PDB file of C-alpha atoms and ligand atoms in Angstrom:
ATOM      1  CA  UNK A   1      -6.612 -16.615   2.150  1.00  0.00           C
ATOM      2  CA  UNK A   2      -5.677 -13.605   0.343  1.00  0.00           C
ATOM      3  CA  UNK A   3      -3.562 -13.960  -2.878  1.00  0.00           C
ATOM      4  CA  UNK A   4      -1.128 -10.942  -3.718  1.00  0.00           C
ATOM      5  CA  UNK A   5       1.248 -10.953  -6.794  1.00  0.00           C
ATOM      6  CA  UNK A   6       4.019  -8.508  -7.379  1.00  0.00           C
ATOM      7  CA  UNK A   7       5.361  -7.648 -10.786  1.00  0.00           C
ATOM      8  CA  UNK A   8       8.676  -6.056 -10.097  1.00  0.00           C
ATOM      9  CA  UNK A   9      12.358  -6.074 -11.724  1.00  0.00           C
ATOM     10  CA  UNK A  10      13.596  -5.812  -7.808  1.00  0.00           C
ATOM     11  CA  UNK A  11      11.352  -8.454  -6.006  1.00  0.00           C
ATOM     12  CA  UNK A  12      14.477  -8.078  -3.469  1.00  0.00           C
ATOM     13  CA  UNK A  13      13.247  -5.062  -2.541  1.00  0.00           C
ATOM     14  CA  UNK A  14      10.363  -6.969  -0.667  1.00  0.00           C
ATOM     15  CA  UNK A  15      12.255  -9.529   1.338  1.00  0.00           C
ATOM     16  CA  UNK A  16      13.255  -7.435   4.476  1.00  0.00           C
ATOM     17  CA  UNK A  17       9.860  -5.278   4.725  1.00  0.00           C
ATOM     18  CA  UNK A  18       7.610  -8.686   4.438  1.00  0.00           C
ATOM     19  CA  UNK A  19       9.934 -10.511   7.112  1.00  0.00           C
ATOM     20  CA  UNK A  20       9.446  -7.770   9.885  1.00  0.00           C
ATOM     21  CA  UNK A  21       6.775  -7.280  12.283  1.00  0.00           C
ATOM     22  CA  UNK A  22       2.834  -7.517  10.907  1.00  0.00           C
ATOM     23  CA  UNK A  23       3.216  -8.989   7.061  1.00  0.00           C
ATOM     24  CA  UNK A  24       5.896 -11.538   8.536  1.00  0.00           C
ATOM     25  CA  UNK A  25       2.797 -12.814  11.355  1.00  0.00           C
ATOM     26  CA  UNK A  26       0.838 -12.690   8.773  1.00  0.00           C
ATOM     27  CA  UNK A  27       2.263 -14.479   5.838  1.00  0.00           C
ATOM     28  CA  UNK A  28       3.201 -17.367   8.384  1.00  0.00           C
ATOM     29  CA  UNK A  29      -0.060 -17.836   9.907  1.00  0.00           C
ATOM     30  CA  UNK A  30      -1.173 -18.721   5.961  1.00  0.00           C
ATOM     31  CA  UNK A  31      -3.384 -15.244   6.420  1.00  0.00           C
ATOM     32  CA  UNK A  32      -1.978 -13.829   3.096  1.00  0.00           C
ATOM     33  CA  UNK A  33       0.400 -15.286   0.520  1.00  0.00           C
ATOM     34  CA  UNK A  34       2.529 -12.796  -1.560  1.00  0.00           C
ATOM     35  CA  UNK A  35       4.538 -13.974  -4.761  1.00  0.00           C
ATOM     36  CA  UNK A  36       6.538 -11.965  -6.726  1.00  0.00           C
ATOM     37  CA  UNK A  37       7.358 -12.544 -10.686  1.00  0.00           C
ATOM     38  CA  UNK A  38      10.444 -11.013 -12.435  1.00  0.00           C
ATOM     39  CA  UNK A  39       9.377  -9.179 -15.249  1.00  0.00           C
ATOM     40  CA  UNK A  40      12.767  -9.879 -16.905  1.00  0.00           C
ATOM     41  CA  UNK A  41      11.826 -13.516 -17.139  1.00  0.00           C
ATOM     42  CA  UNK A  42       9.569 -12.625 -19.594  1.00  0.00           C
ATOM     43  CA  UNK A  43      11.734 -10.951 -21.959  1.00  0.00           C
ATOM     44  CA  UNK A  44      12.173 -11.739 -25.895  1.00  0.00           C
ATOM     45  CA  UNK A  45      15.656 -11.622 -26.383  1.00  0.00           C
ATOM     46  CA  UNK A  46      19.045 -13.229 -25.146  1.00  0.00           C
ATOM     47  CA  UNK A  47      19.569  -9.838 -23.345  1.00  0.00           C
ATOM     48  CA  UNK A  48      16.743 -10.021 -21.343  1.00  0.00           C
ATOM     49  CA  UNK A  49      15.585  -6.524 -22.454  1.00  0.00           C
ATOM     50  CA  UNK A  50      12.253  -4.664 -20.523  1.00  0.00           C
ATOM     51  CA  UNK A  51      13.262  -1.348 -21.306  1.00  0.00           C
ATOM     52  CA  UNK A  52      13.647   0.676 -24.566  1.00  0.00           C
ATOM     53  CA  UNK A  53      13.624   4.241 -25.958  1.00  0.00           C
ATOM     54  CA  UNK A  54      10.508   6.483 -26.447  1.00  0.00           C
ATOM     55  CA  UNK A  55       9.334   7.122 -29.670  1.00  0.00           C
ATOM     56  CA  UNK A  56       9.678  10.615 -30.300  1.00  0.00           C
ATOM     57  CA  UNK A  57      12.168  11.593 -28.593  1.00  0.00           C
ATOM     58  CA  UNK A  58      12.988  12.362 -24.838  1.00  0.00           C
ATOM     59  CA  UNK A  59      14.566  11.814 -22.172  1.00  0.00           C
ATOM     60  CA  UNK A  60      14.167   8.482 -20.382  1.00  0.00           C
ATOM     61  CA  UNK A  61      13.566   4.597 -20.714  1.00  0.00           C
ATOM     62  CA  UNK A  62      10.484   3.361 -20.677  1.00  0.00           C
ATOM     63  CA  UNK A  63       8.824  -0.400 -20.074  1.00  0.00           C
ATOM     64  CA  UNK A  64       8.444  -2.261 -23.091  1.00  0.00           C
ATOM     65  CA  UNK A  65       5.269  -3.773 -23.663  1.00  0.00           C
ATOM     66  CA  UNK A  66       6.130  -7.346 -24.706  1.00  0.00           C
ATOM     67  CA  UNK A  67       7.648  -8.447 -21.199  1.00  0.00           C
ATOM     68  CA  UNK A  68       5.244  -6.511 -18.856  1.00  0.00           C
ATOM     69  CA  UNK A  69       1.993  -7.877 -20.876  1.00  0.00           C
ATOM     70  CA  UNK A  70       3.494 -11.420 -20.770  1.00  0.00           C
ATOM     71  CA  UNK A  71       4.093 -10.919 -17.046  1.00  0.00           C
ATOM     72  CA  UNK A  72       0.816  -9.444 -16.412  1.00  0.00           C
ATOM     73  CA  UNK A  73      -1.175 -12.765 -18.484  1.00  0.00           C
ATOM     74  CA  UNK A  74       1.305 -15.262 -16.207  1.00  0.00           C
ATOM     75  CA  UNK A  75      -0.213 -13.541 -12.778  1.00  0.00           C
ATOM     76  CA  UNK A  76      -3.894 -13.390 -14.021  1.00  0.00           C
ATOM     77  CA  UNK A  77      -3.262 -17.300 -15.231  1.00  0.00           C
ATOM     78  CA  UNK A  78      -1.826 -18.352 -11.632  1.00  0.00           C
ATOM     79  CA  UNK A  79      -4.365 -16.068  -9.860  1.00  0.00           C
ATOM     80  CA  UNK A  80      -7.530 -15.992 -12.382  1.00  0.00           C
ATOM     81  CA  UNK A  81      -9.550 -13.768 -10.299  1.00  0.00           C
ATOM     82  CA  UNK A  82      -6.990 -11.496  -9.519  1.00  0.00           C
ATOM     83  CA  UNK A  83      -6.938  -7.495  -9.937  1.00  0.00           C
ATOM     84  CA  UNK A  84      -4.309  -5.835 -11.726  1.00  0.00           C
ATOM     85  CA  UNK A  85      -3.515  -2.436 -10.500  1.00  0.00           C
ATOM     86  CA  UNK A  86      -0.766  -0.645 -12.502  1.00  0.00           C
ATOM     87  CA  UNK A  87       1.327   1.524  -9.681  1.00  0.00           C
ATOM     88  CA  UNK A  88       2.164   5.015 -11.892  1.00  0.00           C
ATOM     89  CA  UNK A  89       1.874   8.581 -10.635  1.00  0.00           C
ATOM     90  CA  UNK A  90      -0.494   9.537 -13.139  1.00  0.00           C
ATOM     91  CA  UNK A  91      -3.201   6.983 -11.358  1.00  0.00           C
ATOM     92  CA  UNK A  92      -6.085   7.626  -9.236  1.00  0.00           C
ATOM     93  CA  UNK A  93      -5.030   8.461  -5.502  1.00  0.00           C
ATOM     94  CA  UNK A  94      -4.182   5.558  -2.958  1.00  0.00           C
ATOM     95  CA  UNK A  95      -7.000   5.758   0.055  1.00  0.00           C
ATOM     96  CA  UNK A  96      -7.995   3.581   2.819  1.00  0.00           C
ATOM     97  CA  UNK A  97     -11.108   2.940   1.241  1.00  0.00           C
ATOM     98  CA  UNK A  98      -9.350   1.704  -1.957  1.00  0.00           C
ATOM     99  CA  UNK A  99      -7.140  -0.318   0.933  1.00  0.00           C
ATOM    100  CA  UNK A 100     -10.719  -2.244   2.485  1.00  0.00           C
ATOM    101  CA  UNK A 101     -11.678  -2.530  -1.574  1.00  0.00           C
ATOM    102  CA  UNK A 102      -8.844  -4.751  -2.110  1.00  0.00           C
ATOM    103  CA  UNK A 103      -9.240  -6.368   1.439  1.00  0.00           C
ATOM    104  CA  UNK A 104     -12.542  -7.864   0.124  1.00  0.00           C
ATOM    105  CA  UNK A 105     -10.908  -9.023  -3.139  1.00  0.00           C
ATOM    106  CA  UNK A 106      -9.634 -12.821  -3.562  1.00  0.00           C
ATOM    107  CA  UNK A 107      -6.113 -11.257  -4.411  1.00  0.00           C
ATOM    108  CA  UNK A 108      -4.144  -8.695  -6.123  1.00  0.00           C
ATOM    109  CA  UNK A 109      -1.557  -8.011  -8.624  1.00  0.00           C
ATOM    110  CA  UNK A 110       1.033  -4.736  -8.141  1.00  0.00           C
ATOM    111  CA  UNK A 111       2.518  -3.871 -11.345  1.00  0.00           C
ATOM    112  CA  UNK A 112       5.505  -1.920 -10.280  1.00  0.00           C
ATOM    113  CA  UNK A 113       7.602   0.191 -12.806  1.00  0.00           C
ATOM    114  CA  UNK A 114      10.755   1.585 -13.548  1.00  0.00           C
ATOM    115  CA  UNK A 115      12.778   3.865 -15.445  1.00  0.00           C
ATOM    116  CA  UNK A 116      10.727   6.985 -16.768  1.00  0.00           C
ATOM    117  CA  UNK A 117       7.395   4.830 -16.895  1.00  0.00           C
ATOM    118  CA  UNK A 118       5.424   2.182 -18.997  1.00  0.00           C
ATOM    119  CA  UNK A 119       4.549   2.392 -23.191  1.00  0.00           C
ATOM    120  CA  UNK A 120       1.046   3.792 -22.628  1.00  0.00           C
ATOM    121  CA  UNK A 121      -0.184   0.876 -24.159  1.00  0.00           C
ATOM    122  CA  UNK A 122       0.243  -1.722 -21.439  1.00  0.00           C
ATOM    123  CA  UNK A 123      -2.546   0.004 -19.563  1.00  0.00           C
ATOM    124  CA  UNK A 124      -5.457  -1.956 -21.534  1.00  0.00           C
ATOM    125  CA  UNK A 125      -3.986  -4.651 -19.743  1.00  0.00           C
ATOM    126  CA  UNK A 126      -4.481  -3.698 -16.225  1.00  0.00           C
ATOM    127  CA  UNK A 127      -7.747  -3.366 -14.459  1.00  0.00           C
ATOM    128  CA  UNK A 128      -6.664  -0.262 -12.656  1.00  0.00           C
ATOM    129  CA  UNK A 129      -4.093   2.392 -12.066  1.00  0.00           C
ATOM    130  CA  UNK A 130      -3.219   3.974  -8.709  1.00  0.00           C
ATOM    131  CA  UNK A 131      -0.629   6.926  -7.112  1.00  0.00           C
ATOM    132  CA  UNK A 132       0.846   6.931  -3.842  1.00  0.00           C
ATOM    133  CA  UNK A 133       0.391  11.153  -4.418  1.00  0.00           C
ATOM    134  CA  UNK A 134       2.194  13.892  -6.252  1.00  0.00           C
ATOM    135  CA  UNK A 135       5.374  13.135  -6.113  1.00  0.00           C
ATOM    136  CA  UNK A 136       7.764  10.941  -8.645  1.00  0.00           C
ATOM    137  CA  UNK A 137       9.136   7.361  -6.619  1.00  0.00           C
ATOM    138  CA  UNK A 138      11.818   5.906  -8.353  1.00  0.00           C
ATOM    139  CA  UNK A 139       9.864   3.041  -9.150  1.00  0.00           C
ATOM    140  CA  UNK A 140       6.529   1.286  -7.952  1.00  0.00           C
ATOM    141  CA  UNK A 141       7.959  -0.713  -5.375  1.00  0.00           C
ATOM    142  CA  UNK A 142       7.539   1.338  -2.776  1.00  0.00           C
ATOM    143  CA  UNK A 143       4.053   2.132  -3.552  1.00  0.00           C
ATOM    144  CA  UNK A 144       3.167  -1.558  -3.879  1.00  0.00           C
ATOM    145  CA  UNK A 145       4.618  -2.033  -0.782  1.00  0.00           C
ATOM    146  CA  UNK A 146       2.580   0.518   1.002  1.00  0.00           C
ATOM    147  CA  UNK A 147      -0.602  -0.698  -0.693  1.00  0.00           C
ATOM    148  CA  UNK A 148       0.219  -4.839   0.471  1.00  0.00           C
ATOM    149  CA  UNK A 149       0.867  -3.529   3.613  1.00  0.00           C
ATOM    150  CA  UNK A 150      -2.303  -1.741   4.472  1.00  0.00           C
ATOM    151  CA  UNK A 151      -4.212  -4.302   3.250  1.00  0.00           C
ATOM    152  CA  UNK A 152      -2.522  -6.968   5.176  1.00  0.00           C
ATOM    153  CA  UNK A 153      -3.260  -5.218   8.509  1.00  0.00           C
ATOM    154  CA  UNK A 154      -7.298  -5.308   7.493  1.00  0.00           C
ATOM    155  CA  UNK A 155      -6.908  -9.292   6.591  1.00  0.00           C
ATOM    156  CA  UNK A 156      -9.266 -11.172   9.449  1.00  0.00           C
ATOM    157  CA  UNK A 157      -6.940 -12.565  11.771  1.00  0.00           C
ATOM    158  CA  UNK A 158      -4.015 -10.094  11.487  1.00  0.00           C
ATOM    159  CA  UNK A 159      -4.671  -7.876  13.998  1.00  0.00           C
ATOM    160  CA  UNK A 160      -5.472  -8.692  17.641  1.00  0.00           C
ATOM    161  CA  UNK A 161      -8.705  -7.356  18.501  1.00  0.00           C
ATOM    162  CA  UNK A 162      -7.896  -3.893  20.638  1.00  0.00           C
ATOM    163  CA  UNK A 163      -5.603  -2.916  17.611  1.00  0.00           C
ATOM    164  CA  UNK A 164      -8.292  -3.323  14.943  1.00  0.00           C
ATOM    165  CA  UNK A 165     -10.808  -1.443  16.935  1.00  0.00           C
ATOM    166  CA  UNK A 166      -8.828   1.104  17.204  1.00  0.00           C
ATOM    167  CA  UNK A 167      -8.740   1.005  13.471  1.00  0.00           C
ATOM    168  CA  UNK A 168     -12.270   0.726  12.800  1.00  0.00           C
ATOM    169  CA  UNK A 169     -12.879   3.353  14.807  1.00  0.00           C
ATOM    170  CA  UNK A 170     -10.514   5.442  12.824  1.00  0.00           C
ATOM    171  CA  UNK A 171     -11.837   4.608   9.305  1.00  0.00           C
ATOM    172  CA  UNK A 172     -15.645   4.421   9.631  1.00  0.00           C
ATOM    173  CA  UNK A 173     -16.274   7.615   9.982  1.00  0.00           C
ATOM    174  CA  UNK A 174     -13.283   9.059   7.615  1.00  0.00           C
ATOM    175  CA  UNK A 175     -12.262  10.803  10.427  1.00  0.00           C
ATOM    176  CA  UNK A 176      -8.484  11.710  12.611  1.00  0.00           C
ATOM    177  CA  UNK A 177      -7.305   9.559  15.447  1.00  0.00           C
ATOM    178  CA  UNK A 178      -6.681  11.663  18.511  1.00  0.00           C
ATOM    179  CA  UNK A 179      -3.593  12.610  20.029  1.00  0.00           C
ATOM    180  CA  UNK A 180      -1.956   9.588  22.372  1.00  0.00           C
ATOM    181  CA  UNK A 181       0.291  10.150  25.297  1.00  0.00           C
ATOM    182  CA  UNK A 182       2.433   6.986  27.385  1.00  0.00           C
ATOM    183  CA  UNK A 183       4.458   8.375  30.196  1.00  0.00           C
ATOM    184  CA  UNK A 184       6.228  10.275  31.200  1.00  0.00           C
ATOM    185  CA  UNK A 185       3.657  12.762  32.752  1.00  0.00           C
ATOM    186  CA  UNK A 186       6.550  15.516  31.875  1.00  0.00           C
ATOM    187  CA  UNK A 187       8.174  15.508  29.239  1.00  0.00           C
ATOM    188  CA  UNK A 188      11.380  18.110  28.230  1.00  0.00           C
ATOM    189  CA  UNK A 189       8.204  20.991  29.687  1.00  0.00           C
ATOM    190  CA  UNK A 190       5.332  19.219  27.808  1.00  0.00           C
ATOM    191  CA  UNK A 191       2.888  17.643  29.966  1.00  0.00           C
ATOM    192  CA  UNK A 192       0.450  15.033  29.460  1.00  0.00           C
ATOM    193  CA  UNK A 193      -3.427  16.386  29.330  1.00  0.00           C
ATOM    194  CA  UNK A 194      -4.724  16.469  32.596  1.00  0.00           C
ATOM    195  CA  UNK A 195      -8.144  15.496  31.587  1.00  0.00           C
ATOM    196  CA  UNK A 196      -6.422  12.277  30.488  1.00  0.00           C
ATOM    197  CA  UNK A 197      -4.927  11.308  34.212  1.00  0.00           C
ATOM    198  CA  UNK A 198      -8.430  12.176  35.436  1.00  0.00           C
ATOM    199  CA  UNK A 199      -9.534   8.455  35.340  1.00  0.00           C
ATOM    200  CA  UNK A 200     -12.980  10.194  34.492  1.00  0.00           C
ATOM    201  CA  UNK A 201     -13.980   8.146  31.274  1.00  0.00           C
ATOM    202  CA  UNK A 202     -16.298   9.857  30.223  1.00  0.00           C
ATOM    203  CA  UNK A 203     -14.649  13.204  30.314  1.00  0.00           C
ATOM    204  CA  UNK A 204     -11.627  11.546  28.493  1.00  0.00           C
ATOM    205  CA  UNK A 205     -14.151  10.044  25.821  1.00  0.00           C
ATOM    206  CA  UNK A 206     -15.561  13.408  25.298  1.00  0.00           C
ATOM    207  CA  UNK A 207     -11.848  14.811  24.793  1.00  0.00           C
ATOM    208  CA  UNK A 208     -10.555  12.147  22.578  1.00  0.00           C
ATOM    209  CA  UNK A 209     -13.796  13.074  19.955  1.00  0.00           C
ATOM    210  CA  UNK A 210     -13.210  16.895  20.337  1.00  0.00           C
ATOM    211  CA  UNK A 211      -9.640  16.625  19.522  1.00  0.00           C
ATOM    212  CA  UNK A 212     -10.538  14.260  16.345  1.00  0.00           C
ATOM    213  CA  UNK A 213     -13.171  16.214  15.382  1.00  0.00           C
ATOM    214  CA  UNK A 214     -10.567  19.767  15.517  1.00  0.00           C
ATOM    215  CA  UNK A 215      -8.031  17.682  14.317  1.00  0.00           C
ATOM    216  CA  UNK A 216     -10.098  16.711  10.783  1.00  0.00           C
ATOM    217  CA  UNK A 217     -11.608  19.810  10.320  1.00  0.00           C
ATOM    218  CA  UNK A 218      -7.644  21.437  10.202  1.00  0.00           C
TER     219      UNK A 218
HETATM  220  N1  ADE B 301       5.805   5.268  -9.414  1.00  0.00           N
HETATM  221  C1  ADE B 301       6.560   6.371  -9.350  1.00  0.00           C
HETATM  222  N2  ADE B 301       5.995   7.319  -8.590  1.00  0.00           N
HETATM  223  C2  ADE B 301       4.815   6.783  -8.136  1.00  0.00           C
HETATM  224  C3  ADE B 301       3.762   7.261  -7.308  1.00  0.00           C
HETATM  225  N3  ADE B 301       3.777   8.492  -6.782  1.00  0.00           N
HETATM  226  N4  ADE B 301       2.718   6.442  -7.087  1.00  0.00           N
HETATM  227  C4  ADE B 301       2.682   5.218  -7.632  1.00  0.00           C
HETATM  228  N5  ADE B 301       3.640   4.705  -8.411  1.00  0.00           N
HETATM  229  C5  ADE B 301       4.697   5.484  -8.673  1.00  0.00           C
END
């Protein structure tokens, strides 16, 4: 069983993408559990404040400390072997290597953000933190979501066996699937590779590693 916490001020944000299709088979066959924790339940005051000012000047909110750190020690006390990862654009870059490195984990916790970012001091309390790529989300959610999700479909169990092949095939050797055609044959002009209505296997094994192979070095 794998254990994944999210941190979020929008744990709506989750319900419709982990009731659909792969995470939804998965959560129910007890495969994965996910849990999400407001933030704002952590907050100090009788406003139920996370967000504040930055010193200096600027524009922008940022995460206060207080209710993010409080949030982060409730997940690591419900989940004590957890790992924290910290979702923020100035993180390492989000891989399917880093994906199979969770997969082997007992669980993880997705700090998501919002607002202009996190008080640079919360990161001494996560183990790790990770970007979905160059470009600015408007908060972590959907990069936590992308990261739960591609671990989910590596979970034992999750997959049926021709899809995970397919996968494994795909991310040993760090290399490009090849292209895929379903019919029609014809399509608006565009046919389907001969080679691959040959029935030849072999020929179509050869193709399907050449085109990969072009593919990755582009
Ligand atoms: N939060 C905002 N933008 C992000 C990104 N690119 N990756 C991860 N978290 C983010």
């Amino acid at each position: 069983m794998f254990h994944a916490q999210l941190l979020t001020l929008f744990p709506a944000f989750f319900d419709s993408p982990l009731a659909c299709s792969i995470p939804k088979r998965a959560i129910a066959a007890g495969i994965v559990t996910v849990e999400c924790i407001q933030i704002r339940d952590f907050a100090l005051d009788k406003h139920k404040k996370v967000d504040d000012s930055p010193y200096g000047g600027g524009p922008g909110m940022l995460m206060k400390p207080e209710p993010v750190v409080a949030a982060i020690r409730a997940a690591r006390e419900k989940q004590p072997d957890t790992h924290v990862v910290m979702l923020t654009p100035s993180g390492g870059r989000f891989s399917q290597a880093k994906a199979i490195e969770y997969r082997d984990m007992p669980g993880i916790t997705l700090l998501c953000g919002r607002y202009e970012g996190f008080d640079e001091r919360i990161c001494d309390y996560v183990d790790e933190q990770l970007s979905m790529g160059d470009y600015v989300l408007s908060g972590g959610e959907p990069a936590a979501l992308s990261v739960l999700d591609s671990i989910i479909r590596l979970l034992p169990g999750v997959l049926g066996s021709a899809e995970s092949a397919v996968l494994d095939s795909f991310t040993e050797e760090g290399i490009l699937d090849w292209p895929h055609y379903t019919r029609p044959e014809q399509f608006e002009g565009k046919d389907v590779p001969s080679v691959l209505l040959s029935g030849n296997h072999a020929d179509i094994e050869r193709w399907r590693q050449e085109q990969s192979r072009q593919r990755s070095r582009r």
